[in-house]
Coordinates of C-alpha atoms and ligand atoms in Angstrom, one line a residue:
X2 CA -24.0 11.6 -16.0
X3 CA -26.0 12.1 -12.7
X4 CA -26.1 15.2 -10.7
X5 CA -23.9 13.5 -8.0
X6 CA -21.4 12.2 -10.4
X7 CA -21.2 15.7 -12.1
X8 CA -20.6 17.2 -8.7
X9 CA -17.9 14.8 -7.9
X10 CA -16.2 15.3 -11.1
X11 CA -16.2 19.0 -10.7
X12 CA -14.9 18.9 -7.1
X13 CA -12.2 16.6 -8.4
X14 CA -11.0 18.8 -11.2
X15 CA -10.9 21.8 -8.8
X16 CA -8.7 19.8 -6.7
X17 CA -6.1 19.0 -9.3
X18 CA -4.6 22.3 -8.5
X19 CA -3.4 20.7 -5.4
X20 CA -1.8 17.7 -7.1
X21 CA 1.2 16.5 -5.9
X22 CA 3.5 14.5 -8.4
X23 CA 5.5 12.9 -5.5
X24 CA 2.8 12.5 -3.0
X25 CA 2.1 14.3 0.1
X26 CA 4.6 12.9 2.5
X27 CA 8.2 13.4 0.8
X28 CA 10.3 15.7 -0.9
X29 CA 13.1 15.0 -3.4
X30 CA 16.2 14.7 -0.9
X31 CA 18.7 17.3 -0.5
X32 CA 21.4 14.7 -0.6
X33 CA 20.0 13.0 -3.9
X34 CA 22.5 10.2 -4.6
X35 CA 24.1 10.4 -8.0
X36 CA 23.2 8.5 -11.2
X37 CA 25.2 5.3 -11.8
X38 CA 28.1 6.0 -14.4
X39 CA 30.4 3.3 -15.5
X40 CA 30.6 -0.3 -14.6
X41 CA 30.1 -1.5 -10.8
X42 CA 29.7 -5.0 -9.2
X43 CA 28.4 -6.3 -5.9
X44 CA 27.0 -9.4 -4.2
X45 CA 23.4 -8.4 -4.7
X46 CA 21.8 -5.7 -6.9
X47 CA 18.3 -4.6 -5.6
X48 CA 16.1 -2.5 -7.9
X49 CA 13.6 -0.1 -6.5
X50 CA 14.1 1.8 -3.3
X51 CA 10.7 1.5 -1.5
X52 CA 10.0 -0.5 1.6
X53 CA 10.8 -3.7 0.1
X54 CA 14.0 -2.8 -1.7
X55 CA 15.5 -0.8 1.2
X56 CA 14.5 -3.5 3.8
X57 CA 16.2 -6.0 1.7
X58 CA 19.3 -3.9 1.2
X59 CA 19.6 -3.4 4.9
X60 CA 19.1 -6.8 5.8
X61 CA 21.5 -8.1 3.3
X62 CA 24.1 -5.5 4.4
X63 CA 23.6 -6.7 8.1
X64 CA 24.6 -10.4 6.8
X65 CA 27.9 -8.9 5.4
X66 CA 26.7 -8.5 1.6
X67 CA 27.9 -5.7 -0.7
X68 CA 24.7 -4.4 -1.9
X69 CA 23.9 -1.9 -4.9
X70 CA 20.4 -0.3 -5.0
X71 CA 19.3 1.2 -8.3
X72 CA 16.2 3.5 -8.2
X73 CA 14.8 5.3 -11.3
X74 CA 13.7 8.6 -9.2
X75 CA 14.7 8.6 -5.5
X76 CA 14.0 6.4 -2.5
X77 CA 10.3 6.6 -1.5
X78 CA 9.3 7.9 -5.0
X79 CA 6.7 5.0 -5.4
X80 CA 3.8 3.7 -3.3
X81 CA 6.0 3.7 -0.2
X82 CA 6.2 7.5 -0.2
X83 CA 2.6 8.1 -1.0
X84 CA 0.5 5.6 1.1
X85 CA -1.9 6.1 3.9
X86 CA 0.7 4.9 6.5
X87 CA -1.7 2.2 8.1
X88 CA 0.6 -0.6 9.4
X89 CA -2.0 -3.2 9.2
X90 CA -2.0 -6.9 9.7
X91 CA -4.5 -9.6 8.5
X92 CA -7.6 -7.4 9.0
X93 CA -9.4 -6.5 5.8
X94 CA -7.5 -9.2 3.8
X95 CA -10.0 -10.9 1.4
X96 CA -9.8 -14.4 2.9
X97 CA -12.4 -15.9 0.8
X98 CA -10.4 -14.9 -2.5
X99 CA -7.6 -17.3 -1.8
X100 CA -8.8 -19.8 1.1
X101 CA -10.2 -22.4 -1.6
X102 CA -7.0 -21.9 -4.0
X103 CA -4.6 -22.6 -1.1
X104 CA -6.5 -24.6 1.6
X105 CA -6.6 -24.1 5.3
X106 CA -3.2 -24.8 6.4
X107 CA -1.4 -22.6 3.9
X108 CA -4.0 -19.8 4.5
X109 CA -3.0 -19.9 8.1
X110 CA 0.5 -19.4 7.0
X111 CA -0.3 -16.4 4.7
X112 CA -2.3 -14.8 7.4
X113 CA 0.7 -15.3 9.9
X114 CA 2.8 -13.6 7.4
X115 CA 0.3 -10.4 7.2
X116 CA 0.3 -10.2 11.0
X117 CA 4.1 -10.7 11.4
X118 CA 4.6 -7.7 9.0
X119 CA 3.3 -5.4 11.8
X120 CA 5.6 -7.0 14.5
X121 CA 8.5 -6.8 12.2
X122 CA 8.1 -3.1 11.3
X123 CA 7.7 -2.2 15.0
X124 CA 10.7 -3.8 15.9
X125 CA 12.7 -2.3 12.9
X126 CA 11.5 1.1 13.9
X127 CA 13.2 0.6 17.4
X128 CA 16.3 -1.3 16.2
X129 CA 17.0 1.5 13.6
X130 CA 15.8 4.5 15.5
X131 CA 13.5 5.6 12.9
X132 CA 11.1 8.3 14.1
X133 CA 8.1 8.4 11.9
X134 CA 5.1 9.4 14.3
X135 CA 4.1 5.7 14.8
X136 CA 0.9 5.6 16.8
X137 CA 0.2 2.0 17.9
X138 CA -3.5 2.7 18.5
X139 CA -4.9 -0.5 16.7
X140 CA -6.7 -0.1 13.5
X141 CA -10.5 -0.2 13.2
X142 CA -12.6 -1.5 10.3
X143 CA -15.9 0.1 10.9
X144 CA -19.2 0.2 9.2
X145 CA -21.1 3.2 8.1
X146 CA -24.5 1.4 7.6
X147 CA -26.0 -1.6 9.4
X148 CA -26.1 -3.6 6.3
X149 CA -22.4 -3.8 6.3
X150 CA -22.5 -5.9 9.5
X151 CA -23.0 -9.2 7.7
X152 CA -19.7 -8.7 5.5
X153 CA -17.7 -7.5 8.5
X154 CA -18.7 -10.4 10.9
X155 CA -18.2 -13.0 8.1
X156 CA -14.6 -11.7 7.3
X157 CA -14.0 -11.6 11.2
X158 CA -15.0 -15.2 11.6
X159 CA -13.1 -16.5 8.6
X160 CA -10.2 -14.6 9.8
X161 CA -10.5 -16.2 13.2
X162 CA -10.4 -19.7 11.7
X163 CA -7.2 -18.8 9.9
X164 CA -5.5 -17.1 13.2
X165 CA -6.3 -13.5 12.7
X166 CA -6.9 -11.9 15.9
X167 CA -9.5 -9.0 16.0
X168 CA -12.1 -7.9 18.2
X169 CA -15.7 -6.6 17.6
X170 CA -16.4 -3.2 18.7
X171 CA -20.0 -2.3 19.3
X172 CA -21.5 1.2 18.9
X173 CA -21.0 2.1 22.6
X174 CA -17.3 1.0 22.5
X175 CA -16.8 3.3 19.3
X176 CA -18.4 6.1 21.1
X177 CA -16.6 5.7 24.4
X178 CA -13.4 5.8 22.1
X179 CA -14.6 8.9 20.6
X180 CA -14.6 7.5 17.1
X181 CA -16.6 9.8 14.8
X182 CA -20.4 9.1 14.9
X183 CA -20.3 8.1 11.1
X184 CA -18.7 5.0 12.1
X185 CA -21.4 2.5 13.7
X186 CA -19.5 -0.7 14.8
X187 CA -16.4 -2.2 13.8
X188 CA -13.6 -4.7 14.4
X189 CA -10.1 -3.8 16.1
X190 CA -6.8 -5.3 15.4
X191 CA -3.2 -4.6 16.5
X192 CA -1.4 -2.1 14.3
X193 CA -1.3 1.5 14.0
X194 CA -0.5 4.7 11.7
X195 CA 2.7 6.2 10.9
X196 CA 4.2 8.7 8.4
X197 CA 5.1 6.7 5.6
X198 CA 7.4 9.5 4.2
X199 CA 9.5 9.6 7.3
X200 CA 9.6 5.8 7.6
X201 CA 10.8 5.2 4.1
X202 CA 13.4 8.3 4.3
X203 CA 14.5 6.7 7.7
X204 CA 15.3 3.4 5.9
X205 CA 17.1 5.4 3.1
X206 CA 19.3 7.2 5.9
X207 CA 20.2 4.1 7.6
X208 CA 21.0 2.3 4.4
X209 CA 23.3 5.1 3.3
X210 CA 24.9 5.1 6.9
X211 CA 25.4 1.4 6.7
X212 CA 27.3 1.3 3.4
X213 CA 24.5 0.6 1.0
X214 CA 25.4 1.8 -2.4
X215 CA 22.3 3.7 -3.6
X216 CA 22.2 5.0 -7.2
X217 CA 19.3 7.3 -7.6
X218 CA 17.9 8.7 -11.0
X219 CA 19.1 5.3 -12.2
X220 CA 16.5 3.2 -14.1
X221 CA 17.1 -0.5 -14.8
X222 CA 16.7 -0.6 -18.6
X223 CA 17.4 -4.3 -19.1
X224 CA 19.2 -7.1 -17.6
X225 CA 20.7 -10.3 -18.8
X226 CA 20.3 -13.6 -17.1
X227 CA 22.8 -16.2 -16.0
X228 CA 25.3 -16.9 -13.0
X229 CA 26.1 -13.1 -13.1
X230 CA 23.3 -10.9 -13.8
X231 CA 24.3 -7.7 -15.6
X232 CA 21.7 -4.7 -15.3
X233 CA 21.9 -2.1 -17.9
X234 CA 21.2 1.5 -17.2
X235 CA 21.4 4.8 -19.3
X236 CA 25.0 5.5 -18.3
X237 CA 26.4 2.2 -16.8
X238 CA 26.1 -1.3 -15.7
X239 CA 25.9 -3.1 -12.5
X240 CA 26.7 -6.9 -12.2
X241 CA 26.1 -9.3 -9.3
X242 CA 25.3 -12.9 -8.6
X243 CA 21.8 -12.0 -7.3
X244 CA 19.3 -9.6 -8.3
X245 CA 16.2 -8.5 -6.3
X246 CA 13.4 -6.7 -8.4
X247 CA 11.6 -4.6 -5.6
X248 CA 9.9 -2.7 -8.4
X249 CA 6.3 -3.7 -7.5
X250 CA 3.6 -2.1 -9.5
X251 CA 6.4 -1.2 -12.1
X252 CA 7.4 -4.8 -12.5
X253 CA 5.4 -5.5 -15.6
X254 CA 7.0 -2.8 -17.6
X255 CA 10.5 -4.5 -17.2
X256 CA 8.8 -7.7 -18.9
X257 CA 8.6 -9.6 -15.6
X258 CA 5.2 -10.6 -13.8
X259 CA 3.3 -9.0 -16.8
X260 CA 0.9 -12.2 -16.6
X261 CA 0.8 -12.4 -12.8
X262 CA -0.1 -8.7 -11.4
X263 CA -1.9 -5.7 -12.5
X264 CA -1.0 -2.2 -11.3
X265 CA -4.0 -0.4 -9.6
X266 CA -4.0 3.4 -9.0
X267 CA -4.8 4.3 -5.4
X268 CA -5.5 8.0 -4.5
X269 CA -5.5 10.1 -1.5
X270 CA -6.5 13.6 -0.4
X271 CA -5.3 15.5 2.7
X272 CA -7.1 18.4 4.4
X273 CA -5.3 21.5 5.7
X274 CA -4.3 21.0 9.5
X275 CA -7.6 21.2 11.4
X276 CA -8.2 23.8 14.1
X277 CA -8.2 23.0 17.7
X278 CA -12.1 23.4 17.6
X279 CA -12.3 21.2 14.4
X280 CA -10.3 18.5 16.3
X281 CA -12.3 18.9 19.5
X282 CA -15.5 18.6 17.2
X283 CA -14.3 15.1 16.3
X284 CA -13.3 13.7 19.6
X285 CA -11.2 10.8 18.3
X286 CA -8.7 11.1 21.1
X287 CA -6.8 7.8 20.4
X288 CA -6.6 8.7 16.6
X289 CA -7.1 5.2 15.5
X290 CA -6.9 4.6 11.7
X291 CA -10.2 3.7 10.4
X292 CA -11.0 1.6 7.1
X293 CA -14.5 0.8 6.0
X294 CA -15.8 -2.5 4.8
X295 CA -16.8 -1.1 1.5
X296 CA -16.0 -3.4 -1.5
X297 CA -13.4 -0.4 -2.1
X298 CA -12.6 0.6 1.2
X299 CA -12.5 4.1 2.3
X300 CA -9.7 4.9 4.9
X301 CA -9.7 7.9 7.3
X302 CA -7.0 9.0 9.6
X303 CA -5.6 11.9 11.4
X304 CA -2.0 12.7 10.9
X305 CA 0.6 14.0 13.4
X306 CA 0.3 17.3 11.6
X307 CA -3.4 17.3 12.6
X308 CA -4.5 17.0 9.0
X309 CA -7.1 14.5 8.1
X310 CA -6.1 12.1 5.2
X311 CA -8.8 10.1 3.1
X312 CA -7.6 7.3 0.8
X313 CA -8.7 4.6 -1.7
X314 CA -12.4 4.5 -2.4
X315 CA -12.0 4.7 -6.1
X316 CA -9.2 2.8 -7.8
X317 CA -7.9 3.2 -11.3
X318 CA -6.3 0.8 -14.0
X319 CA -4.4 2.3 -17.1
X320 CA -4.6 0.2 -20.2
X321 CA -1.6 -2.1 -20.7
X322 CA -0.5 -2.1 -17.0
X323 CA 1.0 1.6 -17.5
X324 CA 1.6 3.7 -14.5
X325 CA 1.2 7.3 -15.5
X326 CA 2.1 9.8 -12.9
X327 CA -1.0 12.2 -13.3
X328 CA -3.9 13.5 -11.4
X329 CA -7.0 11.3 -11.1
X330 CA -9.9 14.2 -10.7
X331 CA -12.6 11.6 -10.4
X332 CA -11.1 9.7 -7.6
X333 CA -10.2 13.1 -5.7
X334 CA -13.9 14.0 -6.1
X335 CA -15.1 10.8 -4.6
X336 CA -12.6 11.1 -1.8
X337 CA -14.0 14.6 -1.0
X338 CA -17.5 13.3 -1.1
X339 CA -16.4 10.6 1.5
X340 CA -14.8 13.3 3.5
X341 CA -18.1 15.2 3.7
X342 CA -20.3 12.2 4.3
X343 CA -18.3 11.0 7.3
X344 CA -17.2 14.3 8.6
X345 CA -20.1 16.6 8.2
X346 CA -18.7 19.0 11.0
X347 CA -15.7 19.6 8.6
X348 CA -17.6 20.3 5.6
X349 CA -15.7 22.6 3.3
X350 CA -12.5 22.3 4.9
X351 CA -9.7 23.1 2.4
X352 CA -7.6 20.4 0.8
X353 CA -3.8 20.9 1.1
X354 CA -2.8 18.0 -1.3
X355 CA -4.2 15.3 -3.4
X356 CA -2.0 12.5 -5.1
X357 CA -2.2 9.0 -6.5
X358 CA 0.2 6.0 -6.5
X359 CA 0.4 2.4 -7.7
X360 CA 0.0 -0.9 -6.0
X361 CA 0.1 -4.1 -7.8
X362 CA -2.7 -6.8 -7.4
X363 CA -2.7 -10.5 -8.5
X364 CA -6.0 -11.9 -9.4
X365 CA -6.1 -14.0 -6.0
X366 CA -5.1 -10.7 -4.1
X367 CA -2.2 -12.6 -2.6
X368 CA 1.5 -11.5 -2.6
X369 CA 3.5 -12.6 -5.5
X370 CA 7.2 -13.4 -4.1
X371 CA 9.5 -15.8 -5.8
X372 CA 12.7 -16.4 -8.0
X373 CA 13.1 -16.8 -11.5
X374 CA 15.9 -17.2 -14.2
X375 CA 18.0 -20.5 -15.2
X376 CA 19.8 -19.9 -11.9
X377 CA 17.0 -18.8 -9.8
X378 CA 18.9 -15.9 -8.8
X379 CA 16.4 -13.2 -9.9
X380 CA 14.0 -12.7 -7.0
X381 CA 10.9 -10.5 -7.0
X382 CA 8.3 -9.2 -4.9
X383 CA 4.9 -7.8 -5.8
X384 CA 1.3 -7.9 -4.8
X385 CA 0.6 -7.2 -1.0
X386 CA -1.7 -4.7 -2.3
X387 CA -2.9 -2.4 0.5
X388 CA -0.9 -4.1 3.2
X389 CA 2.6 -3.3 1.8
X390 CA 3.9 -1.1 4.7
X391 CA 4.2 -4.2 6.9
X392 CA 4.5 -7.1 4.4
X393 CA 6.8 -5.6 1.9
X394 CA 9.3 -4.5 4.7
X395 CA 9.0 -8.1 6.1
X396 CA 9.7 -9.5 2.6
X397 CA 13.0 -7.7 2.7
X398 CA 14.2 -9.9 5.5
X399 CA 12.6 -13.2 4.0
X400 CA 14.3 -12.5 0.7
X401 CA 17.7 -11.6 2.5
X402 CA 17.6 -14.7 4.2
X403 CA 16.5 -16.7 1.0
X404 CA 19.7 -15.3 -0.7
X405 CA 21.6 -16.6 2.3
X406 CA 20.5 -19.8 1.6
X407 CA 17.7 -20.3 4.2
X408 CA 14.0 -20.5 3.2
X409 CA 11.9 -19.0 6.1
X410 CA 8.6 -20.8 6.9
X411 CA 6.8 -17.4 6.2
X412 CA 8.4 -17.4 2.7
X413 CA 7.4 -21.0 2.1
X414 CA 3.8 -20.2 3.1
X415 CA 3.6 -17.8 0.2
X416 CA 4.6 -20.3 -2.5
X417 CA 1.5 -21.0 -4.7
X418 CA 0.5 -20.7 -8.2
X419 CA -0.5 -17.2 -9.0
X420 CA -3.3 -17.1 -11.5
X421 CA -2.5 -15.8 -15.0
X422 CA -3.6 -12.3 -16.0
X423 CA -5.7 -11.9 -19.1
X424 CA -4.2 -10.3 -22.1
X425 CA -5.3 -6.7 -23.2
X426 CA -7.9 -5.7 -24.2
X427 CA -9.7 -8.3 -21.9
X428 CA -7.6 -7.3 -18.7
X429 CA -8.7 -3.6 -19.2
X430 CA -12.3 -4.7 -19.6
X431 CA -12.3 -7.1 -16.7
X432 CA -10.8 -4.9 -14.3
X433 CA -12.8 -1.8 -15.3
X434 CA -15.9 -3.9 -15.0
X435 CA -15.0 -5.3 -11.7
X436 CA -14.1 -1.9 -10.4
X437 CA -17.4 -0.4 -11.7
X438 CA -19.2 -3.3 -10.0
X439 CA -17.6 -2.5 -6.7
X440 CA -18.2 1.2 -7.1
X441 CA -21.9 0.6 -7.9
X442 CA -22.4 -1.6 -4.7
X443 CA -20.5 1.1 -2.6
X444 CA -22.5 4.0 -4.0
X445 CA -25.7 2.0 -3.1
X446 CA -24.6 1.7 0.5
X447 CA -23.6 5.3 0.5
X448 CA -26.9 6.5 -0.7
X449 CA -28.7 4.6 2.1
X450 CA -26.4 6.3 4.6
X451 CA -27.1 9.8 3.2
X452 CA -30.8 8.7 3.1
X453 CA -30.7 7.7 6.8
X454 CA -29.0 10.9 7.8
X455 CA -31.2 13.2 6.0
X456 CA -34.5 11.4 6.9
Ligands
FAD507 C1 -2.5 6.0 -2.1 C2 -1.9 4.6 -1.4 C3 -2.3 4.3 -0.1 C4 -1.8 3.1 0.4 N1 -2.1 3.0 1.7 C5 -1.6 1.9 2.3 C6 -1.5 1.6 3.8 O1 -2.2 2.4 4.5 N2 -1.1 0.6 4.3 C7 -0.3 -0.4 3.6 O2 0.4 -1.2 4.1 N3 -0.1 -0.3 2.4 C8 -0.7 0.9 1.8 N4 -0.6 1.2 0.3 C9 0.4 0.3 -0.5 C10 1.8 0.3 0.0 O3 2.2 1.6 -0.3 C11 2.7 -0.6 -1.1 O4 2.2 -1.8 -0.7 C12 4.0 -0.6 -0.8 O5 4.7 0.8 -0.6 C13 4.9 -1.2 -1.8 O6 6.3 -1.0 -1.4 P1 7.4 -1.4 -2.5 O7 8.5 -1.2 -2.1 O8 7.2 -2.9 -2.9 O9 7.1 -0.6 -3.8 P2 7.3 0.8 -4.2 O10 7.2 1.6 -2.9 O11 6.2 1.2 -5.3 O12 8.6 0.9 -4.8 C14 9.0 0.5 -6.0 C15 10.2 1.4 -6.4 O13 10.7 0.9 -7.6 C16 11.2 2.0 -8.5 N5 11.4 1.6 -9.8 C17 10.3 1.2 -10.6 N6 10.9 0.7 -11.8 C18 12.2 0.8 -11.9 C19 13.2 0.7 -12.7 N7 13.2 0.3 -13.9 N8 14.5 1.0 -12.2 C20 15.0 1.5 -10.8 N9 13.7 1.7 -10.1 C21 12.6 1.5 -10.4 C22 10.2 2.9 -8.1 O14 10.6 4.3 -8.6 C23 10.0 2.8 -6.7 O15 10.5 3.7 -5.9 C24 -0.9 2.3 -0.2 C25 -0.7 2.7 -1.6 C26 -1.0 3.7 -2.1 C27 -0.5 4.2 -3.5

């Protein structure tokens, strides 16, 4: 183990004292909804109360449907209550992963889907009067080393061909915006940052107000297929002609999409609030969310509570597509290292919290949205990886329309053959290998950045 690695791990294990089992944004709600007891029925059962589930439930209710939501813990317990809060469009989507598979025309539709996610959420925040500190500053994908320019420009060019609107920002423009000096140049896209905890709890509040029947602490254990779907929970059943599985990274554990998506663990650290002097030392007046073009990106943003949030950088995979809710010391150590590297004036700042959550990823990195069962009345949504704030919200609208009998063009654009995942232990080996390769390349770039800073 190298000295750097040892230092990272030591930092990480010290940090686990700050570990939060439910992420840094939400608390268990005071009005926790009771577990389902007995037998109930509705027009649609939605399983999972994150952005996708709550958005679907709200859109269906607006169409006049009677909706039941089953949530194993409480709304916002999954990735929706733990993410970095970037409302991001197509910027940073790995276009080359899927362009050849789906062709130019469909790829354009997919890019539009990502970008529409931003517009959709902005509209819903206004319509539903959800206050979640949304800052429509635009998002910047910014390089930390000159060697990242080629990858950044290539991604911008490919994106532009597919309709992704971004603008190159040179170093003068980044400095004029007050973006911290570690970020050299980048590309800007429409979007912004929000408090995902306030967003998901806002959706929950509106859902309860508009008559969605939410059962929390109610895990779906199994379900039967057919014209009527019956969901079994520990102390009851729920039946409906339609079911929507909005369980994302947890879906393989229900026996569905096991061969389509793999859950990946994403981690975050959040500092204590910065003092006025520390904020002033950064500049960064517009508080634009920044991500890097590393193979595994770093994301850095200020929050409305004046803390600095650093996420991603090191992903994890648990054998057999499990989703253990436990600390990832190595990932937190790597995030502290990124914090020190990018913000040297803040070196030594205390960490308020660290946490991890799960996203799901298909091998072609595309959303996995579709229908299954003999009646095609079991709908599901997963994938969307690091873009779920926008896309999984929008999917709610698309799935509600689909249940109402309309296939929106953006939903049609997602239809494609998702590559099959590998069986274990091959999947574990393949994902670990890919993540190690990405980390290795990123470490090489980071060493060059440190070398340039010290030399
Ligand atoms: C650390 C981190 C940072 C991220 N940053 C960003 C970002 O900045 N921008 C962005 O766009 N995306 C980001 N993402 C991804 C984004 O959070 C997800 O794509 C999105 O929240 C997925 O929403 P969802 O509703 O599909 O799934 P989830 O929010 O995971 O919801 C699934 C729900 O299903 C419930 N459930 C599971 N199994 C069962 C069962 N058997 N019975 C009942 N309920 C069940 C879970 O408890 C959970 O509440 C990040 C993710 C993480 C973890």
